[in-house]
CSV table of C-alpha atoms and ligand atoms in Angstrom, one decimal:
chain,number,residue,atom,x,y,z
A,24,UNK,CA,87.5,143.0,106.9
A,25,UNK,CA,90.6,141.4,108.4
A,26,UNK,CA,90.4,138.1,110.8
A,27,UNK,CA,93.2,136.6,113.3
A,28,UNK,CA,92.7,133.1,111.4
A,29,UNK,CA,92.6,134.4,107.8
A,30,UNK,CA,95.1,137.0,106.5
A,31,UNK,CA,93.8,139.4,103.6
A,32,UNK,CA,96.7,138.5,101.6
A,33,UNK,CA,96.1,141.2,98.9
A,34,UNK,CA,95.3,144.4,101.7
A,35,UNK,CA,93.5,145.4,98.9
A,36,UNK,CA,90.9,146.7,101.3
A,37,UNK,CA,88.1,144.0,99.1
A,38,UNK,CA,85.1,142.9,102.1
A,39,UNK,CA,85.8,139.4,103.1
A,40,UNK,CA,83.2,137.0,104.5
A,41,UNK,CA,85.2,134.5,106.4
A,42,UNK,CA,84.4,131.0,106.2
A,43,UNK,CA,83.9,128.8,109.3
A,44,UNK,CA,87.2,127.8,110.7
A,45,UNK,CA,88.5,124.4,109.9
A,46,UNK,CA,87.2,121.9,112.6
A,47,UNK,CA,90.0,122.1,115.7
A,48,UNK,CA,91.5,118.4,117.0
A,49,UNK,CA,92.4,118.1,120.4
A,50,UNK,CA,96.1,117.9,118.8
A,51,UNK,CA,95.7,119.7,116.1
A,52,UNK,CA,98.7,119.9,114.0
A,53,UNK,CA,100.3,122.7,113.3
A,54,UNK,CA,103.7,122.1,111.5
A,55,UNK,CA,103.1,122.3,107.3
A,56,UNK,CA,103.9,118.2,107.4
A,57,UNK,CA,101.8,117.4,110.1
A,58,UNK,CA,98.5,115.6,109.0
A,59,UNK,CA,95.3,116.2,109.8
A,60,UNK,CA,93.2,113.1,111.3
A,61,UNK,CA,90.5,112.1,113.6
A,62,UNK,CA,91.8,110.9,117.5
A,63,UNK,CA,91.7,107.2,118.2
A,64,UNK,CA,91.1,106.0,114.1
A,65,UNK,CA,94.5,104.9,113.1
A,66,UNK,CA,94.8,105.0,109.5
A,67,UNK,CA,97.0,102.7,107.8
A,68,UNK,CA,95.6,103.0,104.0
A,69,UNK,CA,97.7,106.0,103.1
A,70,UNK,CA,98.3,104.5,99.5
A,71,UNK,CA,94.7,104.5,98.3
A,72,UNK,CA,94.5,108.5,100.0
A,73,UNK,CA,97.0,109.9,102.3
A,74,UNK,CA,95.5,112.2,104.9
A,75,UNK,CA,95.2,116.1,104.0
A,76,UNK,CA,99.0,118.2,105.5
A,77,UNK,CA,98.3,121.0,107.4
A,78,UNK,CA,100.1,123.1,104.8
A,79,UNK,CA,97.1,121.9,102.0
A,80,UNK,CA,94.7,122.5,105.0
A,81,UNK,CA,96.0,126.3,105.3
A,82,UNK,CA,96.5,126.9,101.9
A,83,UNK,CA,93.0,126.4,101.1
A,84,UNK,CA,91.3,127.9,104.0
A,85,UNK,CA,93.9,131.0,103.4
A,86,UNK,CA,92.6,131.4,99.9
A,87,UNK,CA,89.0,130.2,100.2
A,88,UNK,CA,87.6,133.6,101.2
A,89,UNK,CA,89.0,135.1,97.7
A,90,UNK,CA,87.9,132.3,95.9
A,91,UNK,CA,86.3,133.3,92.7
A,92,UNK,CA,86.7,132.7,88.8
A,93,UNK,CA,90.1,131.8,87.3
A,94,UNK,CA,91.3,132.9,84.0
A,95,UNK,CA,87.7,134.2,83.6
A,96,UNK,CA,88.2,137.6,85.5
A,97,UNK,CA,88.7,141.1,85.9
A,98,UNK,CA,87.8,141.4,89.5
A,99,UNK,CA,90.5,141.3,92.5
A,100,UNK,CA,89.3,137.9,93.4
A,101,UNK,CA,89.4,136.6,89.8
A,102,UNK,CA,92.4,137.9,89.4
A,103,UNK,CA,94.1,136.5,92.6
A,104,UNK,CA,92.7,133.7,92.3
A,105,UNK,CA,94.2,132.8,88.2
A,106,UNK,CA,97.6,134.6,90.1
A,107,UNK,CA,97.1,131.4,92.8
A,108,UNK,CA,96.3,129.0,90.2
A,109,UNK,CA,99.6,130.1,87.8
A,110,UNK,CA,102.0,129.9,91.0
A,111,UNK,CA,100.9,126.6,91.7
A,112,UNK,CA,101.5,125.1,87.8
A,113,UNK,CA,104.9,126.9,88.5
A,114,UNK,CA,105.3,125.4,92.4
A,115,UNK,CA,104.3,122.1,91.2
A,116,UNK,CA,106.2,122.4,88.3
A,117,UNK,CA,109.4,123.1,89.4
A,118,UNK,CA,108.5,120.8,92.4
A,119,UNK,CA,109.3,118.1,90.0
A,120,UNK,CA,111.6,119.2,88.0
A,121,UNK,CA,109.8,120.6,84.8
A,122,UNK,CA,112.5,121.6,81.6
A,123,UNK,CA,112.0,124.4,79.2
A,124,UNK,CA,110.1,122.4,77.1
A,125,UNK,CA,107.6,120.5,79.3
A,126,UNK,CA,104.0,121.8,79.9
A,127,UNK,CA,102.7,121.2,83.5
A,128,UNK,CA,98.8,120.3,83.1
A,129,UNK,CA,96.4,120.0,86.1
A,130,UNK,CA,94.1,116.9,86.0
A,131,UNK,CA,91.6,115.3,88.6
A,132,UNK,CA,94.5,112.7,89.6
A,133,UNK,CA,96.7,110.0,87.9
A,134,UNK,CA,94.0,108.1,85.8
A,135,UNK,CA,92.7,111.5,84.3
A,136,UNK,CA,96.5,112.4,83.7
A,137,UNK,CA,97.7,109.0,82.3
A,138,UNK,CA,94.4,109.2,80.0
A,139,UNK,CA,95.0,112.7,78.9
A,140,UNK,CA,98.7,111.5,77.7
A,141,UNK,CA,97.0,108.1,76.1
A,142,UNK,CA,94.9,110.7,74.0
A,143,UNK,CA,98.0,112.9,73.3
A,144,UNK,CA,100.3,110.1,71.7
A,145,UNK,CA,100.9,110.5,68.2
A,146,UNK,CA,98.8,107.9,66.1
A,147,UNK,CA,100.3,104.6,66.0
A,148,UNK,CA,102.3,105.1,69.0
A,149,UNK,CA,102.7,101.7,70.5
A,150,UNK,CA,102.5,101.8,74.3
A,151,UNK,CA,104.6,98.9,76.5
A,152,UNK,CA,103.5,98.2,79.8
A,153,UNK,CA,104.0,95.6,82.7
A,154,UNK,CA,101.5,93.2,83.9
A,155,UNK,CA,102.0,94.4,87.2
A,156,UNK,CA,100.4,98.1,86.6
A,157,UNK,CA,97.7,99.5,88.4
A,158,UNK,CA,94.9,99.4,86.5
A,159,UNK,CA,95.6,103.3,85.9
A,160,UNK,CA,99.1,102.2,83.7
A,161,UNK,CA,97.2,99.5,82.0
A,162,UNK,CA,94.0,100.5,80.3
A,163,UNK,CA,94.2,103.5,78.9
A,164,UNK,CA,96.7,103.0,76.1
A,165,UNK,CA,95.9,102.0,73.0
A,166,UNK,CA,95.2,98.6,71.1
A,167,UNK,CA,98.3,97.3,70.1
A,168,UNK,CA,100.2,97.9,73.2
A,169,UNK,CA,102.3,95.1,74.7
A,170,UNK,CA,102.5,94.1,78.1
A,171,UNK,CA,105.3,92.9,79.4
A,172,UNK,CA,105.3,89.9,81.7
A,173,UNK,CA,105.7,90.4,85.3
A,174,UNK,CA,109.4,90.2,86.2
A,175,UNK,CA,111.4,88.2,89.0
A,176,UNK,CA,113.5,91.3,90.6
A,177,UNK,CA,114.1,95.1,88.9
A,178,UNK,CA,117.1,94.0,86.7
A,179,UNK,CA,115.0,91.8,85.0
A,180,UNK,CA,112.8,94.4,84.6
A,181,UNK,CA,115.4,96.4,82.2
A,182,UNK,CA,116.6,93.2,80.8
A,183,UNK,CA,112.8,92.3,79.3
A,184,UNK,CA,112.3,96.1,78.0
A,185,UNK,CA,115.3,96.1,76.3
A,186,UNK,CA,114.6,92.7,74.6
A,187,UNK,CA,110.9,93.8,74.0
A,188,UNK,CA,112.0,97.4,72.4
A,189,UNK,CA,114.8,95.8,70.4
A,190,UNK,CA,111.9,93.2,69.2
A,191,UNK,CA,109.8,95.9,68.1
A,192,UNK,CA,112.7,97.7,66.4
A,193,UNK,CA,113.5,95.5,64.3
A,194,UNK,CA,109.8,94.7,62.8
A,195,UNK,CA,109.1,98.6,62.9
A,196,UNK,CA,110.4,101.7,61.2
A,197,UNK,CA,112.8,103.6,63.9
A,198,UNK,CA,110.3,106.6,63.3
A,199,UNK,CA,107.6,105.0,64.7
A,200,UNK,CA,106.3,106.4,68.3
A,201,UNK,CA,107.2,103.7,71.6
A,202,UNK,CA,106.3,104.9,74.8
A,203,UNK,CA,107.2,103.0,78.0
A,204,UNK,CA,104.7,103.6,81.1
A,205,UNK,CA,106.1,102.5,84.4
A,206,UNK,CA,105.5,102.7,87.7
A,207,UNK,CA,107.7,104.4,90.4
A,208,UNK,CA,106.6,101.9,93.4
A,209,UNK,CA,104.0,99.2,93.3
A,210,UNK,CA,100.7,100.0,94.9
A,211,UNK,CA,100.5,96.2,95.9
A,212,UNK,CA,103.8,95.7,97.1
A,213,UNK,CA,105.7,98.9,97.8
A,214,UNK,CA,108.6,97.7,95.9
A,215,UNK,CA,110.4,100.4,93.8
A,216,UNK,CA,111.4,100.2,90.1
A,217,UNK,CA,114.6,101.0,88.5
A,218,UNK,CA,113.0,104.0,87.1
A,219,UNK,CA,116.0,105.5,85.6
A,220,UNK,CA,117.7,102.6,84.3
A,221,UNK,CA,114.4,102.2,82.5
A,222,UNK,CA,114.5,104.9,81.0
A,223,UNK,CA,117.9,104.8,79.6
A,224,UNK,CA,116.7,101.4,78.0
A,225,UNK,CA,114.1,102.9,76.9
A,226,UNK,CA,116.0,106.4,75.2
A,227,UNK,CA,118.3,104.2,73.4
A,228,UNK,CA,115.6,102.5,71.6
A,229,UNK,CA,114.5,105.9,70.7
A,230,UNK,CA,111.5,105.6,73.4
A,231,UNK,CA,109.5,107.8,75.0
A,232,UNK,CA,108.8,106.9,78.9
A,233,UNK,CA,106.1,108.1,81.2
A,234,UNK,CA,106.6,107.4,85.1
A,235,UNK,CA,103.4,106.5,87.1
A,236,UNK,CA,104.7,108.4,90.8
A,237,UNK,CA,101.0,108.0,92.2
A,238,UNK,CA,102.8,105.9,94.6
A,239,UNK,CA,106.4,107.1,94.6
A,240,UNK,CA,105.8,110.6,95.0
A,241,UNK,CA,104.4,110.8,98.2
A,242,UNK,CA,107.8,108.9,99.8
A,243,UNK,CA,110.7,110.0,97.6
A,244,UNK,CA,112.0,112.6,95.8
A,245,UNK,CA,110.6,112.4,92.0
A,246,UNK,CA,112.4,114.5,89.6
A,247,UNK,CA,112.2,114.3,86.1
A,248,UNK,CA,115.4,115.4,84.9
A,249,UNK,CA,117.1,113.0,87.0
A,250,UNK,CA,115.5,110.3,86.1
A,251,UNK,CA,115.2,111.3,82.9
A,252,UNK,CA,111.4,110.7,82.6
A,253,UNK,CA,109.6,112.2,79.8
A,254,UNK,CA,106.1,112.2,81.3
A,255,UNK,CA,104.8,112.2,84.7
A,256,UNK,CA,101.8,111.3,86.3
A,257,UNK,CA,100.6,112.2,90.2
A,258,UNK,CA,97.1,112.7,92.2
A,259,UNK,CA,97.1,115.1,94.7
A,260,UNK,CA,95.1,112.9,97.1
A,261,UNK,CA,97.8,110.6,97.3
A,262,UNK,CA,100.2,113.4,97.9
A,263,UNK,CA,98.6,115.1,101.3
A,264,UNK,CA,96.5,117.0,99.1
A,265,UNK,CA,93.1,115.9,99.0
A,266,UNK,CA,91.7,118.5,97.0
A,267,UNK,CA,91.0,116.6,93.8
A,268,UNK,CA,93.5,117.9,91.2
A,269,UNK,CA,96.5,115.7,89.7
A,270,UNK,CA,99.2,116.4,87.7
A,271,UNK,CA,100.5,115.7,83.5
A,272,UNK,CA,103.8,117.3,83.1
A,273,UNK,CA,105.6,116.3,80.3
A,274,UNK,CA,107.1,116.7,76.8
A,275,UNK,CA,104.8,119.9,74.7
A,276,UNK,CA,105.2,118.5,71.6
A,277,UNK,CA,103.3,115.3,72.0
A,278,UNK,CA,100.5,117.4,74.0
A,279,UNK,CA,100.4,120.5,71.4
A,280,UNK,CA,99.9,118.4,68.6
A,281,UNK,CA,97.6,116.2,70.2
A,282,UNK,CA,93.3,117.3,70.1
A,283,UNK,CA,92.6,118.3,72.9
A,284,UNK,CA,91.3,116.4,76.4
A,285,UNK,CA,88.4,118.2,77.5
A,286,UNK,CA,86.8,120.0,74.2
A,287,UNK,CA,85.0,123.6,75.7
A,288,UNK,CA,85.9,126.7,77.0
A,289,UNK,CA,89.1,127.9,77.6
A,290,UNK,CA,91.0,125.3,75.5
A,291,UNK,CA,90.5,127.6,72.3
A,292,UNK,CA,91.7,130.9,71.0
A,293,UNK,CA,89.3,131.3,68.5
A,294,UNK,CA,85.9,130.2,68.1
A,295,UNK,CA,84.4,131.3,64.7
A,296,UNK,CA,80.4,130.8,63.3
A,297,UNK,CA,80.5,127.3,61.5
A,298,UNK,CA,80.2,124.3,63.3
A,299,UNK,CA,84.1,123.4,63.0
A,300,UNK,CA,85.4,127.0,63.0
A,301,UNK,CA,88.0,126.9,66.0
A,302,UNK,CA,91.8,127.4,66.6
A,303,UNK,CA,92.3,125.4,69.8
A,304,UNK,CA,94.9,126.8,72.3
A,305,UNK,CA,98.4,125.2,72.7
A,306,UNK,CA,100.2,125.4,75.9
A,307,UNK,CA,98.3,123.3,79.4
A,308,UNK,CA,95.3,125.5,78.3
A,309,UNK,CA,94.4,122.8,75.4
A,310,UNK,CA,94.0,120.0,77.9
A,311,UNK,CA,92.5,122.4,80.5
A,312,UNK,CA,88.8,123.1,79.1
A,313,UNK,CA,86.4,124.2,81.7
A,314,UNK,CA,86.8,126.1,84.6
A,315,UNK,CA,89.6,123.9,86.5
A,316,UNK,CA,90.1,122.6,90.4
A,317,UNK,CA,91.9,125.7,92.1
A,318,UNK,CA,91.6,124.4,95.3
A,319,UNK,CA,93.2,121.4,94.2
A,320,UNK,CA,95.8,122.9,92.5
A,321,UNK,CA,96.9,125.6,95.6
A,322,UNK,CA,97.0,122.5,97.9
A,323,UNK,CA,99.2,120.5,95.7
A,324,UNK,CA,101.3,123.1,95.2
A,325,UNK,CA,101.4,124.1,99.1
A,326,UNK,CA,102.2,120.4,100.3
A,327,UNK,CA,105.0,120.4,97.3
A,328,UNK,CA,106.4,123.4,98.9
A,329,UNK,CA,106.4,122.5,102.2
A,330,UNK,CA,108.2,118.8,101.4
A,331,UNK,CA,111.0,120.9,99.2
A,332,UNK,CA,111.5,123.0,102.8
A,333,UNK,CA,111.3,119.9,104.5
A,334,UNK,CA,114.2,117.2,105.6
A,335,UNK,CA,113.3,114.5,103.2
A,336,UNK,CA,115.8,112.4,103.8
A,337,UNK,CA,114.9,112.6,107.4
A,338,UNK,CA,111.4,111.8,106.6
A,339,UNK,CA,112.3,109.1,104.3
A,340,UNK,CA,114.5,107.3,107.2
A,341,UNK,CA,111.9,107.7,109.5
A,342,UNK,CA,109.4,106.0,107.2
A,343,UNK,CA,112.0,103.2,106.6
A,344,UNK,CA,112.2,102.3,110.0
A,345,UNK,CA,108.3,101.6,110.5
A,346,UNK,CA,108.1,99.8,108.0
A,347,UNK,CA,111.1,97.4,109.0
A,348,UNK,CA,108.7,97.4,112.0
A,349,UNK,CA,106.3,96.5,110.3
A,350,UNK,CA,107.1,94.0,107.9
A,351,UNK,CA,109.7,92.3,111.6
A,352,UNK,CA,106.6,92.0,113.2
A,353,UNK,CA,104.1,90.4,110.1
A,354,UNK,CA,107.4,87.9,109.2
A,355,UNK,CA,107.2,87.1,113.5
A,356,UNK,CA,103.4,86.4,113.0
A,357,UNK,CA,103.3,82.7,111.4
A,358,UNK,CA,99.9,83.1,109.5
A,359,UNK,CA,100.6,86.0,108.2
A,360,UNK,CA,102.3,85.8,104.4
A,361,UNK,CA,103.6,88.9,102.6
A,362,UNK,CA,103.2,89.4,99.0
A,363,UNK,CA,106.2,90.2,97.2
A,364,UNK,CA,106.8,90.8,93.5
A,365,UNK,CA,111.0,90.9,93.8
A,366,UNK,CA,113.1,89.8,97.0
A,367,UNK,CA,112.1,90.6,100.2
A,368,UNK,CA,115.0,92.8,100.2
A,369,UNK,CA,113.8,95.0,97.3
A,370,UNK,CA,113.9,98.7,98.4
A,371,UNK,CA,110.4,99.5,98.9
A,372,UNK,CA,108.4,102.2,100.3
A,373,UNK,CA,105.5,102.2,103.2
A,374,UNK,CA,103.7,100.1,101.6
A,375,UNK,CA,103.3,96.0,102.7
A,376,UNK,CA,100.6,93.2,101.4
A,377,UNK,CA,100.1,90.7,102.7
A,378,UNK,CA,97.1,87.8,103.4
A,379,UNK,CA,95.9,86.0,107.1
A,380,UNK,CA,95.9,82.3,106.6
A,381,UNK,CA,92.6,80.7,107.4
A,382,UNK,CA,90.9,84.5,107.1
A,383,UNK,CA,88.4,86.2,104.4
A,384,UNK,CA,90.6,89.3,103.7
A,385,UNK,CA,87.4,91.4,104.0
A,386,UNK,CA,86.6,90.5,107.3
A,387,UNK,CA,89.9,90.8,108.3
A,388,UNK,CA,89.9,94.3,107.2
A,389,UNK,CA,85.9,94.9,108.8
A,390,UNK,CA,86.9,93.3,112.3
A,391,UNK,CA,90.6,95.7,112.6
A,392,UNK,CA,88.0,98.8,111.6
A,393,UNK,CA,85.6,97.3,114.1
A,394,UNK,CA,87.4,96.5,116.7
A,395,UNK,CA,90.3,98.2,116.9
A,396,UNK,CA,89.7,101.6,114.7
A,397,UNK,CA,92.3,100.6,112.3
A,398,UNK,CA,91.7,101.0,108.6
A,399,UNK,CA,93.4,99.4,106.1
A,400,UNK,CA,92.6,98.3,102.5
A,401,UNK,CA,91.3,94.9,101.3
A,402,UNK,CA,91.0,93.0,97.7
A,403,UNK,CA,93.1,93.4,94.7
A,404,UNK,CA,94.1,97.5,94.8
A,405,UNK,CA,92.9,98.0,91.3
A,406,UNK,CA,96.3,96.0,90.3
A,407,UNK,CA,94.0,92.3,88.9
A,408,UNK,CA,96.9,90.7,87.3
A,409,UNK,CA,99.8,91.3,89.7
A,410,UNK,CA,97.6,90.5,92.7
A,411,UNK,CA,96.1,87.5,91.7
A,412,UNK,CA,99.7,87.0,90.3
A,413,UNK,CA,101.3,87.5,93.9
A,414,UNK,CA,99.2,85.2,95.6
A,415,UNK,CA,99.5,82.5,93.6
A,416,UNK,CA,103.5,82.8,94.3
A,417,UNK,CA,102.2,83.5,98.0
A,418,UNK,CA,100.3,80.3,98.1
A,419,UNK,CA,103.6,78.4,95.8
A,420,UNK,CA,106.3,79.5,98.5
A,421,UNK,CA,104.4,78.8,101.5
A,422,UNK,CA,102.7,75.6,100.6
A,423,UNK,CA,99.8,76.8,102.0
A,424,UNK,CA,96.3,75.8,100.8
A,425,UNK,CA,94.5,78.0,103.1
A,426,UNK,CA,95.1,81.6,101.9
A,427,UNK,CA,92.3,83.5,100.6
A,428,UNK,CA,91.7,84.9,97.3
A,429,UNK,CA,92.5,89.0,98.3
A,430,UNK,CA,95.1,90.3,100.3
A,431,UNK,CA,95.0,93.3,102.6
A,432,UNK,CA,97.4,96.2,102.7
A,433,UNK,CA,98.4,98.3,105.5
A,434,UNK,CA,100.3,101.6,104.4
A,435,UNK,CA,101.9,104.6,106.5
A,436,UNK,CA,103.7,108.1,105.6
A,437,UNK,CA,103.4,111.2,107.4
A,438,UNK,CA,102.1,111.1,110.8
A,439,UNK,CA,102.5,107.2,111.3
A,440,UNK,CA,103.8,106.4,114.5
A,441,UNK,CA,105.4,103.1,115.8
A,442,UNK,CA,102.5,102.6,118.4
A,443,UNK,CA,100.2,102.7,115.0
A,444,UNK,CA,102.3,99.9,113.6
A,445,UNK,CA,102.3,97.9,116.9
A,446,UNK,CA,98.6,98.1,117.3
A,447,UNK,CA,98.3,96.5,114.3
A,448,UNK,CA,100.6,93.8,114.3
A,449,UNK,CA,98.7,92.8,117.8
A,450,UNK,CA,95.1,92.3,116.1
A,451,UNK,CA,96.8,90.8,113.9
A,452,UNK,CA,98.5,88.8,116.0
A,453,UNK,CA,95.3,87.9,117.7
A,454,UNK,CA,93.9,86.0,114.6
A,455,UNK,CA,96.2,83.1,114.7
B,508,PLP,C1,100.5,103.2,91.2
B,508,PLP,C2,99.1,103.8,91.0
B,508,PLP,N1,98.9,104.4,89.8
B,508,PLP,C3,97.7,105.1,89.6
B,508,PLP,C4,96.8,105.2,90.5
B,508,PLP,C5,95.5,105.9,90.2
B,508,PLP,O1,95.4,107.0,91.0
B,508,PLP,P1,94.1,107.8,91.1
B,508,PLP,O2,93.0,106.9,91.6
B,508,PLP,O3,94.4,108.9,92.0
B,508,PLP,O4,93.8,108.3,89.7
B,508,PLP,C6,97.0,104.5,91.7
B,508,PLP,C7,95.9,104.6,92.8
B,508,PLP,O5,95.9,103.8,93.7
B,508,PLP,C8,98.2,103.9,92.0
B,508,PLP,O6,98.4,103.3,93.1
């Protein structure tokens, strides 16, 4: 059965029962980075999930008709579908620049892929960190891992690894395992880290680094031979993908080596009668057991496709300017403070902090959803340390003794719009 909406991608002549069409919006979007979204609720809280692209949209409404069993299959649809699921690893993959010697394993998102790697590392692999990780970068790894003090701007940020890796150099054997786990941006404060320089520091020290892009991904370019990264981490829901499936790609060795994530089917080759009889696979398959997220991994792979067609650097300038905007008009509002790890001229990404004087952050954040359909987020973004950190320095620069104990943050991307921004920044404004 063939449908206007849905294409029978196959013409393999196999009966299709098409699902409902996706809900239409009065302006529903139709270019592959447009974003889907509801008319009259602005949403500025792209950081914790960025709205779903049309291309993820399409992708998954295209294949959901055929959707069926992957790697489990003889039928058309199984068999389309593990085709589907194998082009995305590849998509995604190459999407981020994957070498010959990388595996490309799907995961729920970045905590389930910086967990799988924390499993992965050879024993007695000693893990350094900075204080200002999300929550993801900071609990998985394992005891004995150092972390790093928050630093003052980004070159201070290679100047403390290097001291720190050269400090546990000299008490350790040069065969011992170091990896460094850093983020790209700050989910608190936007503000990039020298990701590269990093990981030279870290290489020469005969370190391994893994990049956190959960919030660097969705702005900028991330490629790993570039930067020279030797792990990356990314959740598709941050991504324009909101389908539930991240992304490990990485180094094989560490991961073949390693016992494997998810113990059960499909992450063995063998299975034999006694209780400890198996031969697990190597290759993503090891980290992979049960049947995994194909949805999630089409729409990844779709809204990686579409931003490798796409003008990035257009995209990237147009961000830029709202968030001048943005952070023009917070500076203009005097009860307003902006939390700020490195110089307020740090390159950063959409991302801005930030605290009302005088206000509960929570009910700042309730009275903007309230009252003026605006959702933003509110607390300490699963980042403890650095936030509590921040707004300490907050309360230090200002001399304020009236700002509350959680920030809110307002972040944009795709789809934001100047009028968004503006609407903000007059609620805002109306709280002083
Ligand atoms: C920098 C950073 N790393 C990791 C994560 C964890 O991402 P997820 O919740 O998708 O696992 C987040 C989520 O906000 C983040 O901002």
């Amino acid at each position: 059965m063939s449908h206007p909406g849905v294409p029978d991608p196959g013409g393999s002549g196999v009966s299709v029962t098409l699902v409902p069409a996706l809900p239409t919006l009065p302006s529903a979007p139709s270019a592959p980075l447009d974003v889907l979204g509801v008319p009259g609720e602005i949403n500025l809280d792209y950081a914790a999930s960025a709205p779903c692209a049309r291309a993820a949209a399409d992708a998954v409404a295209e294949l959901l008709p055929w959707y069926a069993s992957v790697h489990r299959g003889a039928g058309a649809l199984s068999r389309r579908c593990t085709l589907a699921y194998e082009q995305a690893r590849q998509t995604v993959g190459d999407f981020f620049g994957v070498r010959a010697d990388d595996h490309v394993i799907f995961t729920r998102n970045t905590t389930d892929a910086l967990n799988l790697l924390a499993r992965a590392v050879p024993a007695g692999t000693t893990v350094v960190t900075f204080a200002s990780e999300h929550h993801a970068n900071l609990l998985p790894w394992p005891r004995g891992s150092v972390r790093l003090p928050v630093p003052s701007d980004p070159d201070g940020a290679v100047r403390d690894l290097a001291a720190a890796l050269a400090e546990l150099r000299r008490g350790s054997s040069p065969a011992l395992p170091v990896l460094v786990a850093v983020t790209g941006a700050s989910n608190v404060t936007g503000e990039r880290w020298p990701v590269a320089e990093l990981a030279r520091v870290a290489h020469r020290h005969g370190a391994r680094i893994v990049l956190d892009a959960a919030q660097l991904a969705p702005h900028a370019p991330v490629d790993l031979r570039t930067l020279d990264v030797d792990y990356l981490a990314v959740s598709g829901h941050k991504l324009y993908a909101p389908f539930g499936a991240g992304v490990l790609i990485g180094r094989a060795d560490w991961l073949d080596a390693a016992p494997p994530y998810l113990a059960g089917g499909g992450a063995t080759s063998h299975v034999g009668p006694a209780t400890h009889d198996v031969t697990w696979a190597t290759g993503p398959a090891r980290h992979e057991g049960g049947t995994p997220n194909l949805l999630g991994a089409v729409a990844l792979a779709a809204v990686c496709a579409a931003l490798d067609d796409a003008d990035q650097t257009a995209l990237a300038a147009h961000e830029q300017a709202l968030l001048a905007r943005l952070r023009t008009g917070l500076a203009a509002l005097p009860h307003v403070v902006e939390l700020r790890t490195f110089g307020p001229n740090a390159p950063r990404v959409g991302i801005v902090s930030f605290v009302v004087a005088g206000w509960d952050s929570t009910e700042v954040a309730t009275r903007l959803a309230a009252e003026h359909h605006i959702g933003v987020r509110d607390g300490l973004f699963c980042a403890h340390p650095l936030a509590r950190r921040l707004l300490s320095e907050a309360a230090g620069r200002t001399g304020r003794r009236d700002l509350p104990p959680t920030a809110l943050r307002a972040s944009i991307g795709l789809g934001s719009t100047a009028a968004q921004v503006d609407r903000l920044l007059a609620a805002l404004a109306e709280l002083g």
